[in-house]
Short mmCIF file of C-alpha atoms and ligand atoms in Angstrom, two decimals:
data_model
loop_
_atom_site.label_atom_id
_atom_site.label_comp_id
_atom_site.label_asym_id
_atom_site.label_seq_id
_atom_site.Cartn_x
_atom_site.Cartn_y
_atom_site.Cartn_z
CA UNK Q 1 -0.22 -13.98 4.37
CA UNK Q 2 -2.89 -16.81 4.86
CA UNK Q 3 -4.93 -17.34 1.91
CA UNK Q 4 -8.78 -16.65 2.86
CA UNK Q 5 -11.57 -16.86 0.84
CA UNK Q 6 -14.54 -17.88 2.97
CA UNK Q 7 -14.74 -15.72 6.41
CA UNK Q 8 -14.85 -18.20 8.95
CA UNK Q 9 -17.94 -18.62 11.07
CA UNK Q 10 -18.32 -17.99 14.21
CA UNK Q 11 -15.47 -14.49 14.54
CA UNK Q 12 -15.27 -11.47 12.83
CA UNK Q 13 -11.84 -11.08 12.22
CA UNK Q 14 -10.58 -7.23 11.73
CA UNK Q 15 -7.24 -8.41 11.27
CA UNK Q 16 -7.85 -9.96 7.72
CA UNK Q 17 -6.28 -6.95 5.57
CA UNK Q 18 -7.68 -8.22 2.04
CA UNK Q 19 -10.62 -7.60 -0.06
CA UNK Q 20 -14.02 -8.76 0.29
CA UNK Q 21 -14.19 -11.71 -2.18
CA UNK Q 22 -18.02 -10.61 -2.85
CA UNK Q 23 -16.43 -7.02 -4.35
CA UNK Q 24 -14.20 -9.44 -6.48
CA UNK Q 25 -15.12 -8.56 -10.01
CA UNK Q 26 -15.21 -11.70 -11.64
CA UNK Q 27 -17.60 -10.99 -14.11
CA UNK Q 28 -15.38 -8.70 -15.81
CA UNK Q 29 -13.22 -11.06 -16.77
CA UNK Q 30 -14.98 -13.37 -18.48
CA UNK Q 31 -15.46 -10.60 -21.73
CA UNK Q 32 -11.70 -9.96 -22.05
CA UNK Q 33 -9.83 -10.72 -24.61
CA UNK Q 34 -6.50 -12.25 -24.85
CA UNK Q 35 -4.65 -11.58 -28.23
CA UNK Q 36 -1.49 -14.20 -29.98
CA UNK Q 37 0.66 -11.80 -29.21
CA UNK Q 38 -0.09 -11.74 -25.27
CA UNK Q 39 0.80 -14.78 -25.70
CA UNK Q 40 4.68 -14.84 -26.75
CA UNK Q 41 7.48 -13.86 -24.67
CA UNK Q 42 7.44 -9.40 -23.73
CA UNK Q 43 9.31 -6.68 -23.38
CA UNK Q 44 11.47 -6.68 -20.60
CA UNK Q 45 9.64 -4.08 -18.70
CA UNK Q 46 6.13 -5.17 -19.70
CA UNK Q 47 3.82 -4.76 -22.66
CA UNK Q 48 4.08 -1.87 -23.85
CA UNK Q 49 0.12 -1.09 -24.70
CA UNK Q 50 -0.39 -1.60 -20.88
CA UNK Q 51 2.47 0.46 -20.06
CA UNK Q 52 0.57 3.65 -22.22
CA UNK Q 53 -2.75 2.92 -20.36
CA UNK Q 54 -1.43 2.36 -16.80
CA UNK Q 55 0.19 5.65 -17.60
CA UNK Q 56 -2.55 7.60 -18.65
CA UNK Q 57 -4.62 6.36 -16.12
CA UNK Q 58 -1.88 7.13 -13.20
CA UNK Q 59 -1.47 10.66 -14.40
CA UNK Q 60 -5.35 11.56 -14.13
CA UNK Q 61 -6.22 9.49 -11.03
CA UNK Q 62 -3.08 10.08 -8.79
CA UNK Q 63 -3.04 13.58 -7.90
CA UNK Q 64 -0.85 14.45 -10.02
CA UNK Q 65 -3.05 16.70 -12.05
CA UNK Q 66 -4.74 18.34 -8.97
CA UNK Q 67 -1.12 19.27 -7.50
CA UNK Q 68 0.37 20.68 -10.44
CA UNK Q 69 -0.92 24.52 -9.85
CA UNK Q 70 0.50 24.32 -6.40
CA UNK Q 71 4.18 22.59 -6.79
CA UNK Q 72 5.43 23.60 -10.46
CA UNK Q 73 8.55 20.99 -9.92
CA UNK Q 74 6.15 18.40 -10.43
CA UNK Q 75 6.49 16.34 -13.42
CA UNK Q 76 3.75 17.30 -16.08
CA UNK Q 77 2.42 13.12 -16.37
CA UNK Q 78 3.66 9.62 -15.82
CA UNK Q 79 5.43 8.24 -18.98
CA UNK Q 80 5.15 4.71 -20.34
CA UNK Q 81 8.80 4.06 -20.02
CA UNK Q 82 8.87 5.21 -16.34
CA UNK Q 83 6.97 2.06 -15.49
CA UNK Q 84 8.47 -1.75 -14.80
CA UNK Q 85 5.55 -3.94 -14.38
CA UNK Q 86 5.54 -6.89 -11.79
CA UNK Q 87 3.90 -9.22 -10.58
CA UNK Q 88 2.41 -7.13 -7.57
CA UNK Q 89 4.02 -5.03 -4.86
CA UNK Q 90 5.86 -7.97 -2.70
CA UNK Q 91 7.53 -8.59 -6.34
CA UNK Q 92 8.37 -5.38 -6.87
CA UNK Q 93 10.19 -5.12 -3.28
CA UNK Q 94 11.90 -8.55 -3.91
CA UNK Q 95 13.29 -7.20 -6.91
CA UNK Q 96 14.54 -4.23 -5.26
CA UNK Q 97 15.89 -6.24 -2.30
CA UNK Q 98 17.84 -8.06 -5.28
CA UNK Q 99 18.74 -5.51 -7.31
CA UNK Q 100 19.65 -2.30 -5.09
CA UNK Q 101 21.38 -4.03 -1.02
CA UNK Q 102 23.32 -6.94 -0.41
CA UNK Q 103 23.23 -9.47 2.62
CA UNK Q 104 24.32 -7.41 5.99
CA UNK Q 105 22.91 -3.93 4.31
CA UNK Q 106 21.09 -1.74 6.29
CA UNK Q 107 17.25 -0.47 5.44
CA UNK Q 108 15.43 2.27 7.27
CA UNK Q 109 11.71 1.48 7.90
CA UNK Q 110 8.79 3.64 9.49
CA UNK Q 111 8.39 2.44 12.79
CA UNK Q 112 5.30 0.70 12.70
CA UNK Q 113 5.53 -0.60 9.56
CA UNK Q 114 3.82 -3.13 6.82
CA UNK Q 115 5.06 -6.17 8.73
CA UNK Q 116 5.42 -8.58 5.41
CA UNK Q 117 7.66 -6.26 3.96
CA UNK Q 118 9.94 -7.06 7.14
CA UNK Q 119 9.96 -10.14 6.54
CA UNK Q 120 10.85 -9.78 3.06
CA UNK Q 121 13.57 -7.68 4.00
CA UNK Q 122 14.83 -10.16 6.80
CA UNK Q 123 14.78 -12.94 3.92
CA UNK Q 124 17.32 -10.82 1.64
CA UNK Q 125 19.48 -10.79 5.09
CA UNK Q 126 19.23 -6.90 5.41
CA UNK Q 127 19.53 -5.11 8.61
CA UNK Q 128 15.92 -3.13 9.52
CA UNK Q 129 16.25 0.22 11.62
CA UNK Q 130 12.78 1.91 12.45
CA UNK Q 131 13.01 5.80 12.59
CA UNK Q 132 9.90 7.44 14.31
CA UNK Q 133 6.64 8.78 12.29
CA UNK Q 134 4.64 11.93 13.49
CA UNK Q 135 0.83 12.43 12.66
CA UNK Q 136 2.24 13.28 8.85
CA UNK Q 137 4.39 10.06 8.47
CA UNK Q 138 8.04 9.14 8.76
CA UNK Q 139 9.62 12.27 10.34
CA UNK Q 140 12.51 14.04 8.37
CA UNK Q 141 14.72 15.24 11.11
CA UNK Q 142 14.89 11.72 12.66
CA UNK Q 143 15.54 10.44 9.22
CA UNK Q 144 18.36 12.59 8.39
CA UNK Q 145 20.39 11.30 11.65
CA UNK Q 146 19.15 7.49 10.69
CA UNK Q 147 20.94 8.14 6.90
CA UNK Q 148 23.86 9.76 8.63
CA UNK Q 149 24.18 7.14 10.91
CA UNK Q 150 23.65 3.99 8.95
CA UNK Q 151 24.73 4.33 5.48
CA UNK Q 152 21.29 2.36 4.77
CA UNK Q 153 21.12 0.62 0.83
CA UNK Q 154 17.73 2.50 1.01
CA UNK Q 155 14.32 3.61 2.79
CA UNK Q 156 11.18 1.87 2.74
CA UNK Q 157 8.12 3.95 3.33
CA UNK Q 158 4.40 3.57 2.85
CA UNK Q 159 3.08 7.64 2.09
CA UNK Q 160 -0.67 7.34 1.55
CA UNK Q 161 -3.07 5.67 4.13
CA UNK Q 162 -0.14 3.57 5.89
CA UNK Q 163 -0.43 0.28 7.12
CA UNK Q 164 -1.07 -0.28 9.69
CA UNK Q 165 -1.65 3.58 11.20
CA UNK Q 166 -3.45 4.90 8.13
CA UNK Q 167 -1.68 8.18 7.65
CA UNK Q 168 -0.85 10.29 4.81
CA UNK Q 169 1.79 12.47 4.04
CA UNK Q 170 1.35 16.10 3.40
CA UNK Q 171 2.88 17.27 -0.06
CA UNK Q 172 5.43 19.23 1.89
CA UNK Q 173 6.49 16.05 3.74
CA UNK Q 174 6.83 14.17 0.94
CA UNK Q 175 8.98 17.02 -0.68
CA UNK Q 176 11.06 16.68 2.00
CA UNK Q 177 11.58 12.89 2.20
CA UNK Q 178 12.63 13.07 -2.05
CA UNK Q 179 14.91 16.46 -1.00
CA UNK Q 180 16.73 14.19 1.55
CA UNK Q 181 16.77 11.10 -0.79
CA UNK Q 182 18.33 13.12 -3.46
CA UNK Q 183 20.83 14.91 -1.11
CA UNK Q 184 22.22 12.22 0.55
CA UNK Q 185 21.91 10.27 -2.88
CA UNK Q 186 20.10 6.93 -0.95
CA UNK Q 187 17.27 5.22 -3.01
CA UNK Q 188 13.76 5.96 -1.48
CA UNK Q 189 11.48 2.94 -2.26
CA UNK Q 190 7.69 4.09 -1.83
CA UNK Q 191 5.28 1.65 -1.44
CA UNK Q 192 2.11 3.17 -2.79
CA UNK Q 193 -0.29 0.38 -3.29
CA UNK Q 194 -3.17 2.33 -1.11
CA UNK Q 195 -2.69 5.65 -3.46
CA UNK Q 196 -5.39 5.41 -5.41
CA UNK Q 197 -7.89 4.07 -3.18
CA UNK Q 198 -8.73 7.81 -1.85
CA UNK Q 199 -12.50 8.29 -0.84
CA UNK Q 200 -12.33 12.24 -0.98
CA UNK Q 201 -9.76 14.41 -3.00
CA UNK Q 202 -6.94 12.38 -4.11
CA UNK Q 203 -3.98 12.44 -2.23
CA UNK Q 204 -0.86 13.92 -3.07
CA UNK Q 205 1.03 12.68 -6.09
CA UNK Q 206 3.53 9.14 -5.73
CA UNK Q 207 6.71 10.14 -4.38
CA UNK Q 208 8.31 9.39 -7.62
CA UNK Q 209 6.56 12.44 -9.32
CA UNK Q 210 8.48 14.85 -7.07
CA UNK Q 211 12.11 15.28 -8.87
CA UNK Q 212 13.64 13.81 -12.14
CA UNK Q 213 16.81 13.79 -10.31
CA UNK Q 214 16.08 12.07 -7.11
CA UNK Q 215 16.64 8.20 -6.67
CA UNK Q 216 13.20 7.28 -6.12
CA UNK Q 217 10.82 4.66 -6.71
CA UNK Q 218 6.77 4.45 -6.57
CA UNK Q 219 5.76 0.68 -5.96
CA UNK Q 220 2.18 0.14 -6.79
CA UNK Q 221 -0.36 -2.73 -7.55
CA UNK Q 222 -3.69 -4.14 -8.45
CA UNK Q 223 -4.61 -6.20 -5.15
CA UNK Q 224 -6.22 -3.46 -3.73
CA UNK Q 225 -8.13 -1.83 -6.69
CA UNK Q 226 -8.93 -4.53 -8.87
CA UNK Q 227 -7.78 -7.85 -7.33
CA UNK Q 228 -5.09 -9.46 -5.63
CA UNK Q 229 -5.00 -13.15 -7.41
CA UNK Q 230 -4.24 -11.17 -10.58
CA UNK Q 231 -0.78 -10.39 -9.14
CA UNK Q 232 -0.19 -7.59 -10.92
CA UNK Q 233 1.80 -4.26 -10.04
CA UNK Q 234 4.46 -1.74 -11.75
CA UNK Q 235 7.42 0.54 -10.35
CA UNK Q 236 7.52 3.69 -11.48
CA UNK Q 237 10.88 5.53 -11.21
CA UNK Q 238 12.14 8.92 -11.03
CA UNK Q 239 14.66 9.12 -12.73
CA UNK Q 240 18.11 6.97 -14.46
CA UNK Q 241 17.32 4.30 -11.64
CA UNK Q 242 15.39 2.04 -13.49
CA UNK Q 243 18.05 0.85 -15.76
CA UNK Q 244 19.25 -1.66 -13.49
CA UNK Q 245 16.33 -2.92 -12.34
CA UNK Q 246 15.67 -3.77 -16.23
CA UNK Q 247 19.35 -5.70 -15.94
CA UNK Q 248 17.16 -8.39 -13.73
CA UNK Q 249 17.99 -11.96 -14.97
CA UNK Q 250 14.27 -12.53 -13.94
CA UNK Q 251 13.22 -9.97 -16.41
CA UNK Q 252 16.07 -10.78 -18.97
CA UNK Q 253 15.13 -14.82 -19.32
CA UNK Q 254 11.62 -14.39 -18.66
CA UNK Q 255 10.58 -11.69 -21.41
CA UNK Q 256 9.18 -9.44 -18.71
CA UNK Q 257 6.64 -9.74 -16.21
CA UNK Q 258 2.90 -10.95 -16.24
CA UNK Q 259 1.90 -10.26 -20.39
CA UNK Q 260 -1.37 -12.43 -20.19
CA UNK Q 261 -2.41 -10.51 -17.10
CA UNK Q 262 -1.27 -7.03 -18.61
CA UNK Q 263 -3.70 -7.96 -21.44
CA UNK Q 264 -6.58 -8.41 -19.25
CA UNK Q 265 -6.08 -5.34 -17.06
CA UNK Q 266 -5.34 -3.13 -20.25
CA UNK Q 267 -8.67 -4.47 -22.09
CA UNK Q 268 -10.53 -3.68 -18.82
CA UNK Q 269 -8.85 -0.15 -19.14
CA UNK Q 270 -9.29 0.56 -22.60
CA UNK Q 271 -12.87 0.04 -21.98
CA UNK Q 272 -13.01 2.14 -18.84
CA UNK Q 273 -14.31 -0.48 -17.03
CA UNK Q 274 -11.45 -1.10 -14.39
CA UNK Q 275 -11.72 3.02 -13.91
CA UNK Q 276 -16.36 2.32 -13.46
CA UNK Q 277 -15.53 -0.62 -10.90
CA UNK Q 278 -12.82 1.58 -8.96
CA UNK Q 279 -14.82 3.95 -8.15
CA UNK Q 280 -17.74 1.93 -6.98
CA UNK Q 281 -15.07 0.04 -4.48
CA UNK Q 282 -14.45 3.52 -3.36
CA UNK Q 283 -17.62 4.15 -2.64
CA UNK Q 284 -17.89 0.83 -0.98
CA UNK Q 285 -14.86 1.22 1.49
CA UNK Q 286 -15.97 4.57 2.28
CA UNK Q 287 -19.32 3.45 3.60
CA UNK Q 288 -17.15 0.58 5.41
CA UNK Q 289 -14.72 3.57 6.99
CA UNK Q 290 -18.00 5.49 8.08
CA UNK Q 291 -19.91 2.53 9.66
CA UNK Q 292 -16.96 0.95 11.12
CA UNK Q 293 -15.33 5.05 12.24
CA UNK Q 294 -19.14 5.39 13.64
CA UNK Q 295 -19.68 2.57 15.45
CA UNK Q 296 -16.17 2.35 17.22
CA UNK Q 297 -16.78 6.16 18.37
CA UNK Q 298 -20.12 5.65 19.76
CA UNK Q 299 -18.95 2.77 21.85
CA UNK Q 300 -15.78 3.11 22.64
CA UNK Q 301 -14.89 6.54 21.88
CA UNK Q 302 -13.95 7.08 25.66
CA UNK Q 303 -11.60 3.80 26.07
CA UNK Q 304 -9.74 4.61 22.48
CA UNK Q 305 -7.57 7.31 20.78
CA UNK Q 306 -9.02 6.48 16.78
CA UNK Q 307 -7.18 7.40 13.83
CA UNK Q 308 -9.64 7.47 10.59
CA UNK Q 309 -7.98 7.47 7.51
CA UNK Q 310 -8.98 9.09 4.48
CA UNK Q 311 -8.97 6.14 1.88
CA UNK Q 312 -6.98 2.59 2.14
CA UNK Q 313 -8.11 -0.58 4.20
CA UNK Q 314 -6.98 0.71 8.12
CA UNK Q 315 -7.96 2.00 10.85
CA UNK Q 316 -6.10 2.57 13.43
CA UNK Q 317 -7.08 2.70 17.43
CA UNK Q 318 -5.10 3.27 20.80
CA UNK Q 319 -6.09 2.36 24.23
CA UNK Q 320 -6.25 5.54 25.84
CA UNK Q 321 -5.31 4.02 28.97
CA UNK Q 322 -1.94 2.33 27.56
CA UNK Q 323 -3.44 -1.06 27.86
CA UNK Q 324 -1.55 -4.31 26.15
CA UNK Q 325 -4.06 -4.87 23.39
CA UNK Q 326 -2.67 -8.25 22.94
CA UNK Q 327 -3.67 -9.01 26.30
CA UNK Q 328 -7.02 -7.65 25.16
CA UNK Q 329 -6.86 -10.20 22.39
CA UNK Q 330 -8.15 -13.71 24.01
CA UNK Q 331 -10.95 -11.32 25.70
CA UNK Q 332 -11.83 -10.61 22.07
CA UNK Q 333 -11.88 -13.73 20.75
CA UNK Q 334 -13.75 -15.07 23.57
CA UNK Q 335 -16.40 -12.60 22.14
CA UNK Q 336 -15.93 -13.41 18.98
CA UNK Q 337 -14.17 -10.41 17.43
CA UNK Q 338 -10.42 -10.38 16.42
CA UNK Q 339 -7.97 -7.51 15.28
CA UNK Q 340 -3.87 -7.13 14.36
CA UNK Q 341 -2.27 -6.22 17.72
CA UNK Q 342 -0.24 -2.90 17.06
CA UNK Q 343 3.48 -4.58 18.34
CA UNK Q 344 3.35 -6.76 15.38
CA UNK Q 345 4.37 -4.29 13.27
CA UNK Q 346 6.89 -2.44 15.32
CA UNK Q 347 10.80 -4.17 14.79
CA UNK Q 348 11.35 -2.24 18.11
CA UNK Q 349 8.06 -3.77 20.21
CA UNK Q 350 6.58 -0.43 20.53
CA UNK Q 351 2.72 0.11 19.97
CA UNK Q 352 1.36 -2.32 22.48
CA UNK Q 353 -1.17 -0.08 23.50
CA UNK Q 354 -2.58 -0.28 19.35
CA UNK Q 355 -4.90 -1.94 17.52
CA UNK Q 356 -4.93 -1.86 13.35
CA UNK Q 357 -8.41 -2.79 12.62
CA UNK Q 358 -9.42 -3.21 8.38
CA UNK Q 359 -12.86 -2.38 6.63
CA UNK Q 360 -12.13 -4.19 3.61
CA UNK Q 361 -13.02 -7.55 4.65
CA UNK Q 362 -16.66 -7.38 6.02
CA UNK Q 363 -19.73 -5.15 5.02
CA UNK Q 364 -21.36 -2.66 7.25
CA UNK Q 365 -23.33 -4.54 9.49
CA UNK Q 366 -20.48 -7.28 10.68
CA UNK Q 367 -18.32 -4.09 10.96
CA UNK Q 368 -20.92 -2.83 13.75
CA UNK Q 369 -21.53 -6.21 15.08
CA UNK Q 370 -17.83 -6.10 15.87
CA UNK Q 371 -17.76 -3.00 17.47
CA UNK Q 372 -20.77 -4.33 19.59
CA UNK Q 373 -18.35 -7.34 20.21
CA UNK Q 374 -15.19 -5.08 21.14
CA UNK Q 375 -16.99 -3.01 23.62
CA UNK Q 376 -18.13 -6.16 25.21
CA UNK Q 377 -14.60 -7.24 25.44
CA UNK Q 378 -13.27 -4.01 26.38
CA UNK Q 379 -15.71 -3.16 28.52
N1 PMP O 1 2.39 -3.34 0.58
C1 PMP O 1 1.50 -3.00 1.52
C2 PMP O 1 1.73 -1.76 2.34
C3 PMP O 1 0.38 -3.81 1.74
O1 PMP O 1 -0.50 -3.47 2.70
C4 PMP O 1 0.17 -4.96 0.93
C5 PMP O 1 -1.03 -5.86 1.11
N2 PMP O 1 -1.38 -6.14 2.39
C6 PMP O 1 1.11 -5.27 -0.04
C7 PMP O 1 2.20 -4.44 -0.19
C8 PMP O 1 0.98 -6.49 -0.91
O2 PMP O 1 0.68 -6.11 -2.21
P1 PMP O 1 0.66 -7.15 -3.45
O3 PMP O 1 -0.55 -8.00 -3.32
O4 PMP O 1 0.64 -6.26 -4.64
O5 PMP O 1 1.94 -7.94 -3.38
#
């Protein structure tokens, strides 16, 4: 990922998938406090005190509560010592990598996928097969034949507002998914870190609340609903499989992950500030998916197949004539507009004819002047 923190003059680049630095809340910082004992080496799976607060605060906010009166196999709330915390998502996958395949191992990805978290997996020397997603995510027949077929060390999916397509699974889908997990006894890794960034009803609850006796685990993380450079996530398992993730070296020498950090974030919680500026940034992004939603309709509606998501960072949009939208690319740029072409993340170079476009970055108005800039490209 290149670092940005100015948006450079001159092109208004979609493809940018981080948060405005002017919605950074720096301010908030500056009044928490930072106790001796933040200071010392941790518990192996993180402070404890942030543990109890980043599990209170994922039981209320993740849909958890809401879905209870409709699936009763749904654990009650998220415990303390269901949680690991990292330091962010990528973390949390690199400790997975380590912990859970070896070199030459096989992992089964949605196909497109989160195209860091490829490369991640191609660093740990594992073997990525894409199995096909339908307009409710990573499809469950297809996936059966892929386990059957591969033996894979595990799956790697992304359930709520997927990057790059935006899509969420259903509740029934993601019962499905943690059915097959548990059946054919693979580890499903779910990386959640869009979950709570819903602008509506909340989506359904984190894979990992489905089934005490699945192998599953929630991956989740601060960058998008507080701030990336705090590098801050957790993983919050199902079931017995956190055990050897806690067997880390990493987490054995180092006294855990992130204390000072935890300390922050958990003042900010106890305080309910974190939970005030969260849903502000909804309310934010949700303008941003409107304008941006809006804008691309009016003036390209006819050229483009658009997906709009219901919470997260992406949009998604097709070219309805099954156009290269690289190719479209330098006409963009020329214009001064930019956006993630859809083959980058497809291991299987499918999705030419995409476009993952992100409302984080810039407020309303550059979002419009970029659709005024697309059509002109496009046109
Ligand atoms: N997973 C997904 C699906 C993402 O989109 C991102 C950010 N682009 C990350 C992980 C990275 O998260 P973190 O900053 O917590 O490492």
């Amino acid at each position: 990922m290149t670092y940005q923190i100015t948006k450079p003059r001159g092109i208004i680049d979609l493809g940018v998938g981080q948060p405005d630095p002017q919605l950074l809340p720096a301010a908030l910082f500056q009044s928490s406090g930072v106790q001796r004992q933040d200071l010392a080496y941790g518990e192996e799976a993180g402070d404890r005190r942030f543990r109890t607060l980043l599990a209170e605060f994922l039981s209320q906010d993740t849909g958890l509560t809401q879905s209870l009166s409709t699936h009763a196999a749904l654990q009650q709330g998220i415990e303390a010592e269901q949680l690991l915390i990292t330091t962010g998502s990528s973390n949390a996958l690199d400790l997975i990598c380590s912990r859970y395949a070896r070199p030459g191992d096989t992992v089964l990805v949605e196909d497109p996928t989160y195209f860091i978290a490829l490369n991640q997996f191609a660093e740990h020397g594992l073997k990525v097969v894409a199995v096909p997603m339908d307009e409710h995510g990573l499809c469950v027949a297809a996936l059966e034949l892929a386990l059957q077929q591969h033996r894979p060390a595990f799956i790697y999916t992304v359930p709520s507002y997927h990057n790059p397509t935006g899509i969420t699974q259903p509740e029934s889908r993601r019962q499905a998914l943690v059915a097959l997990a548990k059946r054919y006894q693979c580890l499903l890794v779910a990386d959640e870190v869009y979950q709570c960034l819903y602008f509506d009803a909340a989506p359904p609850p984190p894979l990992a609340c489905f089934d005490p006796e699945a192998p599953v685990l929630s991956i989740g993380s601060f960058s998008k609903i507080l701030a990336p450079g705090l590098r801050l996530g957790w993983i919050q398992a199902s079931s017995e499989v956190l055990p050897r993730l806690l067997q880390s070296a990493l987490l054995k020498s180092g006294g855990g992950l992130a204390p000072v950090t935890s300390a922050l974030v958990a003042s900010l919680m106890a305080r309910g500030e974190f939970q005030r500026f969260l849903t502000d940034l909804r309310r934010t992004l949700r303008a941003r998916r409107d304008r941006l939603h809006h804008s691309l309709q009016a003036r390209l509606g006819a050229q483009l197949d658009i997906n709009c998501p219901d919470g997260g960072y992406f949009l998604w949009a097709t070219l309805r004539d099954g156009g290269d939208a690289s190719e479209s690319l330098s006409a963009a740029r020329r214009e001064g507009v930019s956006f993630l072409a859809g083959q980058r993340f497809s291991v299987n170079d499918r999705f030419t004819a995409s476009m993952r476009l992100c409302f984080a970055w810039y407020d309303e108005d550059e979002l419009d002047e970029a659709c005024v800039r697309l059509a002109r490209a496009l046109g």
